[in-house]
Coordinates of C-alpha atoms and ligand atoms in Angstrom, one line a residue:
M1 CA 3.8 -11.4 -10.9
K2 CA 7.1 -9.8 -12.0
I3 CA 8.2 -7.1 -9.5
A4 CA 10.4 -4.1 -10.0
I5 CA 11.4 -1.6 -7.3
L6 CA 12.2 2.0 -8.2
G7 CA 14.5 3.9 -5.8
A8 CA 17.5 2.4 -4.2
G9 CA 17.5 4.4 -1.0
A10 CA 16.8 3.0 2.5
F11 CA 13.2 1.8 1.9
G12 CA 13.6 0.6 -1.8
G13 CA 16.8 -1.2 -0.8
A14 CA 15.2 -2.9 2.2
L15 CA 12.2 -4.0 0.2
A16 CA 14.6 -5.5 -2.5
V17 CA 16.5 -7.4 0.3
A18 CA 13.3 -8.7 1.8
L19 CA 11.6 -9.7 -1.5
G20 CA 14.9 -10.9 -3.0
R21 CA 15.2 -13.5 -0.3
E22 CA 12.1 -15.2 -1.6
R23 CA 11.8 -14.4 -5.3
P24 CA 13.3 -12.6 -8.3
V25 CA 13.0 -8.8 -8.2
T26 CA 14.5 -6.0 -10.3
L27 CA 15.9 -2.9 -8.5
W28 CA 16.5 0.4 -10.3
G29 CA 18.0 3.4 -8.6
R30 CA 19.9 6.6 -9.4
G31 CA 23.7 6.1 -9.1
L32 CA 23.2 2.4 -8.1
E33 CA 26.5 0.6 -8.4
G34 CA 27.3 -2.9 -7.2
R35 CA 25.2 -4.8 -4.7
Q36 CA 25.5 -2.5 -1.7
I37 CA 22.9 0.1 -0.7
A38 CA 24.5 3.3 0.5
R39 CA 21.7 3.9 3.0
L40 CA 21.8 0.4 4.4
P41 CA 25.4 -0.1 5.6
G42 CA 26.5 -3.7 5.9
I43 CA 23.6 -5.1 3.8
T44 CA 24.3 -6.9 0.6
L45 CA 21.5 -7.5 -1.9
P46 CA 20.5 -11.2 -2.4
E47 CA 21.4 -13.0 -5.7
A48 CA 17.8 -12.9 -6.8
V49 CA 17.8 -9.1 -7.0
S50 CA 18.7 -7.9 -10.6
V51 CA 20.3 -4.4 -10.2
T52 CA 19.9 -2.0 -13.1
P53 CA 20.8 1.6 -13.7
D54 CA 18.6 1.5 -16.9
L55 CA 15.0 2.4 -16.2
A56 CA 13.9 0.7 -19.5
A57 CA 14.9 -2.6 -18.0
I58 CA 11.8 -2.6 -15.8
A59 CA 9.5 -2.8 -18.8
P60 CA 8.6 -6.6 -18.3
A61 CA 7.5 -5.9 -14.7
D62 CA 3.8 -6.4 -13.8
A63 CA 4.1 -4.6 -10.5
V64 CA 6.2 -1.5 -9.8
L65 CA 7.0 -0.3 -6.3
L66 CA 7.9 3.4 -6.2
A67 CA 10.2 4.0 -3.2
L68 CA 11.0 7.6 -3.9
P69 CA 10.7 10.7 -1.6
M70 CA 7.2 12.1 -1.8
Q71 CA 8.2 15.4 -3.3
A72 CA 9.9 13.6 -6.2
L73 CA 7.0 11.4 -7.1
S74 CA 4.9 13.8 -9.2
A75 CA 7.7 14.8 -11.6
F76 CA 9.0 11.2 -11.8
S77 CA 5.7 9.6 -12.6
A78 CA 4.9 12.3 -15.2
D79 CA 8.3 11.9 -16.8
H80 CA 8.0 8.1 -17.1
A81 CA 4.3 7.9 -17.6
T82 CA 4.6 5.7 -20.8
L83 CA 6.7 3.2 -19.0
L84 CA 4.5 3.1 -15.9
R85 CA 1.1 3.1 -17.4
G86 CA -0.8 -0.2 -17.3
K87 CA 1.4 -1.7 -14.5
A88 CA 0.2 -2.3 -11.0
L89 CA 1.8 0.7 -9.2
V90 CA 2.5 0.6 -5.5
A91 CA 3.4 3.9 -3.8
C92 CA 5.9 3.3 -1.0
C93 CA 6.2 6.9 0.0
K94 CA 4.7 8.8 2.9
G95 CA 3.6 12.3 2.5
V96 CA 1.5 15.0 0.8
D97 CA 2.7 16.7 -2.4
L98 CA 3.4 20.3 -1.6
R99 CA 2.5 21.6 -5.0
T100 CA -0.8 19.8 -5.6
G101 CA -1.9 18.8 -2.0
L102 CA -2.3 15.2 -3.3
G103 CA -1.2 12.0 -1.7
P104 CA 0.9 9.4 -3.5
V105 CA -2.0 7.2 -4.7
E106 CA -3.9 10.3 -5.9
L107 CA -0.8 11.4 -7.8
L108 CA -0.3 8.0 -9.5
A109 CA -4.0 7.8 -10.4
Q110 CA -3.4 10.8 -12.7
L111 CA -1.6 8.5 -15.1
E112 CA -4.7 8.1 -17.3
G113 CA -5.6 4.6 -18.4
G114 CA -3.7 3.0 -15.6
R115 CA -4.8 0.4 -13.1
A116 CA -5.9 1.4 -9.5
P117 CA -2.7 2.4 -7.7
A118 CA -1.9 0.9 -4.3
V119 CA 0.0 2.2 -1.3
L120 CA 2.3 0.1 0.9
T121 CA 2.7 1.8 4.3
G122 CA 2.9 1.1 8.0
P123 CA 5.4 0.8 10.9
S124 CA 8.6 -0.4 9.4
F125 CA 12.1 0.9 9.6
A126 CA 14.1 0.0 6.5
A127 CA 17.0 -1.2 8.7
D128 CA 14.6 -3.7 10.5
I129 CA 13.2 -5.0 7.2
A130 CA 16.7 -5.4 5.7
R131 CA 17.8 -7.4 8.7
G132 CA 14.9 -9.7 8.3
L133 CA 13.1 -8.7 11.5
P134 CA 9.3 -9.3 11.6
T135 CA 7.3 -6.4 10.2
A136 CA 3.6 -5.8 9.4
L137 CA 2.4 -3.3 6.8
T138 CA -0.8 -2.2 5.2
L139 CA -1.3 -2.7 1.4
A140 CA -4.3 -0.5 0.4
C141 CA -5.9 -0.6 -3.1
T142 CA -9.4 0.2 -4.2
D143 CA -9.4 -2.7 -6.6
E144 CA -9.9 -5.7 -4.2
T145 CA -8.7 -8.3 -6.7
L146 CA -5.5 -6.5 -7.5
G147 CA -5.0 -5.7 -3.8
A148 CA -5.2 -9.4 -2.9
Q149 CA -2.7 -10.3 -5.7
L150 CA -0.3 -7.6 -4.5
Q151 CA -0.7 -8.7 -0.9
H152 CA 0.4 -12.2 -1.8
A153 CA 3.1 -11.2 -4.1
L154 CA 4.7 -8.8 -1.6
S155 CA 4.3 -10.8 1.6
T156 CA 7.2 -12.9 2.9
P157 CA 7.3 -15.1 6.1
V158 CA 8.6 -12.1 8.1
L159 CA 7.0 -9.2 6.1
R160 CA 3.2 -9.6 6.7
L161 CA 0.9 -7.4 4.6
Y162 CA -2.6 -6.6 5.8
R163 CA -5.0 -5.6 3.0
S164 CA -7.4 -2.6 2.9
T165 CA -9.4 -0.7 0.3
D166 CA -9.1 2.6 2.2
V167 CA -6.3 4.1 0.2
I168 CA -7.0 7.7 1.5
G169 CA -6.9 6.5 5.1
A170 CA -3.7 4.4 4.6
E171 CA -1.8 7.2 2.8
L172 CA -2.9 9.9 5.2
G173 CA -2.0 7.9 8.2
G174 CA 1.6 7.5 6.9
A175 CA 1.8 11.1 5.9
L176 CA 0.4 12.7 9.1
K177 CA 2.3 10.6 11.6
N178 CA 5.5 12.1 10.3
I179 CA 4.4 15.6 11.3
V180 CA 3.5 14.4 14.8
A181 CA 6.8 12.6 15.0
I182 CA 8.6 15.9 14.4
A183 CA 6.6 17.5 17.1
A184 CA 7.3 14.6 19.5
G185 CA 11.0 15.0 18.7
V186 CA 10.8 18.7 19.5
V187 CA 9.2 17.9 22.9
I188 CA 12.0 15.5 23.8
G189 CA 14.7 17.7 22.4
A190 CA 13.4 20.7 24.3
G191 CA 13.4 18.5 27.5
L192 CA 9.7 18.7 28.1
G193 CA 9.5 15.0 29.1
D194 CA 7.8 11.7 28.3
S195 CA 4.4 12.8 29.8
A196 CA 4.3 15.7 27.4
R197 CA 5.2 13.4 24.5
A198 CA 2.3 11.1 25.4
A199 CA 0.0 14.1 25.4
L200 CA 1.3 15.3 22.1
M201 CA 1.0 11.9 20.5
T202 CA -2.6 11.6 21.7
R203 CA -3.7 15.0 20.6
G204 CA -1.7 14.5 17.4
Y205 CA -3.7 11.3 16.8
A206 CA -6.9 13.2 17.3
E207 CA -5.7 15.7 14.7
M208 CA -4.7 13.0 12.2
Q209 CA -8.2 11.5 12.5
R210 CA -9.9 14.9 12.1
F211 CA -8.0 15.6 8.9
A212 CA -8.2 12.1 7.4
L213 CA -11.9 11.7 8.1
A214 CA -12.6 15.1 6.5
R215 CA -11.0 13.7 3.4
G216 CA -13.1 10.5 3.4
A217 CA -10.8 8.0 5.3
R218 CA -12.3 5.3 7.5
P219 CA -11.7 5.7 11.3
E220 CA -10.6 2.0 11.6
T221 CA -7.8 2.6 9.1
L222 CA -6.4 5.4 11.3
A223 CA -6.5 3.0 14.2
G224 CA -4.5 0.4 12.3
L225 CA -0.9 -0.2 11.2
S226 CA -0.7 2.7 8.8
G227 CA -2.0 5.2 11.4
F228 CA -1.7 4.5 15.1
G229 CA 0.9 1.8 14.6
D230 CA 3.3 4.0 12.6
L231 CA 2.6 6.9 14.9
V232 CA 3.8 5.0 17.9
L233 CA 6.9 3.7 16.1
T234 CA 7.9 7.0 14.7
C235 CA 7.3 9.1 17.8
T236 CA 9.2 6.8 20.1
S237 CA 12.3 5.6 18.2
Q238 CA 15.7 7.2 17.6
L239 CA 15.7 5.3 14.3
S240 CA 13.1 7.8 12.9
R241 CA 14.5 10.6 10.9
N242 CA 11.4 12.7 11.5
F243 CA 11.8 12.2 15.3
R244 CA 15.5 13.0 15.2
F245 CA 14.9 16.1 13.1
G246 CA 12.4 17.3 15.6
Q247 CA 14.7 16.5 18.5
A248 CA 17.5 18.6 16.9
L249 CA 15.0 21.4 16.4
G250 CA 14.0 21.2 20.0
A251 CA 17.5 21.1 21.3
A252 CA 18.8 23.7 18.7
T253 CA 21.5 21.3 17.5
P254 CA 22.5 20.7 13.8
F255 CA 20.8 18.0 11.6
D256 CA 22.2 16.3 8.5
A257 CA 20.3 18.0 5.6
S258 CA 20.9 15.1 3.3
Q259 CA 18.4 12.9 5.2
T260 CA 14.9 12.4 3.9
V261 CA 12.5 14.0 6.4
E262 CA 9.1 13.7 4.8
G263 CA 7.2 15.5 7.6
V264 CA 8.7 18.9 6.7
A265 CA 7.1 19.4 3.3
T266 CA 4.0 17.5 4.4
A267 CA 3.5 19.8 7.4
K268 CA 3.4 22.8 5.1
A269 CA 1.0 21.0 2.7
V270 CA -1.3 19.9 5.5
A271 CA -1.2 23.4 7.1
Q272 CA -2.2 25.0 3.8
I273 CA -5.1 22.5 3.3
A274 CA -6.3 22.8 6.9
A275 CA -6.4 26.6 6.6
K276 CA -8.3 26.5 3.3
D277 CA -10.8 23.8 4.5
G278 CA -11.2 25.1 8.0
I279 CA -9.8 21.9 9.7
D280 CA -8.4 22.5 13.2
M281 CA -4.8 21.2 13.0
P282 CA -2.8 23.1 15.7
I283 CA 0.1 20.7 15.9
S284 CA 0.6 20.5 12.1
T285 CA 0.2 24.2 11.8
M286 CA 2.8 24.8 14.5
V287 CA 5.3 22.3 13.0
A288 CA 4.9 24.0 9.6
A289 CA 5.6 27.4 11.2
L290 CA 8.6 26.1 13.3
V291 CA 10.3 24.5 10.3
D292 CA 9.7 27.7 8.3
G293 CA 11.2 29.7 11.1
T294 CA 8.1 32.0 11.3
V295 CA 7.6 31.1 15.0
T296 CA 10.2 30.5 17.7
L297 CA 10.3 27.3 19.7
G298 CA 9.2 29.0 22.9
A299 CA 6.3 30.7 21.2
A300 CA 5.2 27.4 19.6
I301 CA 5.2 25.6 22.9
Q302 CA 3.4 28.4 24.6
S303 CA 0.8 28.6 21.9
L304 CA -0.1 24.9 22.2
L305 CA -0.2 25.1 26.0
T306 CA -2.5 28.1 26.1
R307 CA -5.2 26.9 23.7
P308 CA -8.7 27.1 25.2
L309 CA -9.5 24.3 27.6
K310 CA -12.0 21.9 25.9
Q311 CA -13.6 18.5 26.1
E312 CA -11.6 15.5 25.0
Ligands
NAI1 N1 13.5 4.6 5.5 C1 12.5 4.0 6.1 O1 12.6 3.3 7.2 C2 11.2 4.0 5.4 C3 10.9 4.9 4.4 N2 9.6 5.0 3.9 C4 9.3 6.0 2.9 O2 10.0 5.7 1.7 C5 10.2 6.9 0.9 C6 11.7 7.0 0.5 O3 12.4 7.1 1.7 P1 13.8 6.4 1.9 O4 14.1 5.3 1.0 O5 14.0 6.2 3.4 O6 14.7 7.7 1.5 P2 16.3 7.7 1.1 O7 16.7 9.1 1.2 O8 17.0 6.7 1.8 O9 16.2 7.3 -0.4 C7 15.5 8.0 -1.4 C8 16.0 7.5 -2.8 O10 15.3 8.2 -3.8 C9 16.2 8.7 -4.8 N3 15.6 9.8 -5.5 C10 15.4 11.0 -4.9 N4 14.8 11.8 -5.9 C11 14.7 11.0 -7.0 C12 14.2 11.3 -8.3 N5 13.7 12.5 -8.7 N6 14.3 10.3 -9.2 C13 14.8 9.1 -8.9 N7 15.3 8.8 -7.7 C14 15.2 9.8 -6.7 C15 17.5 9.0 -4.0 O11 18.6 9.0 -4.9 C16 17.5 7.9 -3.0 O12 18.2 6.7 -3.5 C17 9.8 8.1 1.9 O13 8.6 8.6 1.5 C18 9.7 7.4 3.2 O14 8.8 8.0 4.1 C19 8.6 4.2 4.3 C20 8.9 3.2 5.3 C21 10.1 3.1 5.9
13P2 O1 8.2 5.6 8.1 C1 9.0 5.2 8.8 C2 8.8 4.0 9.8 O2 7.5 3.5 9.5 C3 10.4 5.7 8.8 O3 10.4 6.9 9.6 P1 11.3 8.1 9.3 O4 11.1 8.5 7.8 O5 11.0 9.1 10.3 O6 12.8 7.6 9.4

């Protein structure tokens, strides 16, 4: 299986490093020059990675990994539909498209005549993958045969892929945990303490399940790497941009606007869907309001603490 990676940011770059240590792979990215990845300081791409600024050079690839920010995926896949159609597409982004309310797999499935798209998601910081540290991810695809082929083609001795057919559960786990990570960052930034963060993560997980199950996900997927696993990682590590963004919000300190923080747009998308479909998502709704500036930090905390007491 010939593999191409689109997007030479942190995650695309890290996947190229990991796969390029084992087999040939092509990496395309905007403004990619030389063999360094701007988002991965100190990392050099292995020899087996062919770097190209020309998108047409990925034409021979059988499998294409799309490591772009979620909000760029819809326009990108539509603009390059002819090149992408017929290939095994693997979405490597975490989020919900704000304009359509669709996840990455659902967006890629709109390329008519294509194969069943897959999603690669789970607890994995690009910096860890690039350093060759052990990582486990979920590869979800409704086509079991294709899913197994991708699982084997994309696994390495330190990058272990677990297979699933629950694409909705896998993509929603990765999308929703970023919203909870922002909220967890707010809790820590505002000085509310580790106990409050544990409560927030637990109630956030309940909210993730409620939303995902309403959209057809399987509960065991949410309990796996792409849900619970990634929730724990992202809510507890300073390496997470979503967590750090929330921390800055909670502490009222500046945050580098050039960083990709997927939970911001995803919180808005999820809050809109939850309101329309009547799904109780208090944390996501509050994060959406906080990042929009329609509620103050004090009011947001107060509103979550004064919800009616109920059964767990
Ligand atoms: N960084 C990480 O540790 C991980 C990131 N992810 C996911 O990977 C996705 C990408 O994130 P990162 O690589 O971290 O972000 P990044 O900000 O490091 O890189 C994004 C890349 O996409 C490119 N890009 C943006 N818009 C584009 C467009 N319209 N056309 C072509 N290229 C475009 C940018 O130039 C940049 O190179 C996100 O959904 C993120 O949640 C998943 C797992 C780990
Ligand atoms: O998804 C990630 C880890 O699994 C990366 O998290 P951030 O996007 O918050 O940095």
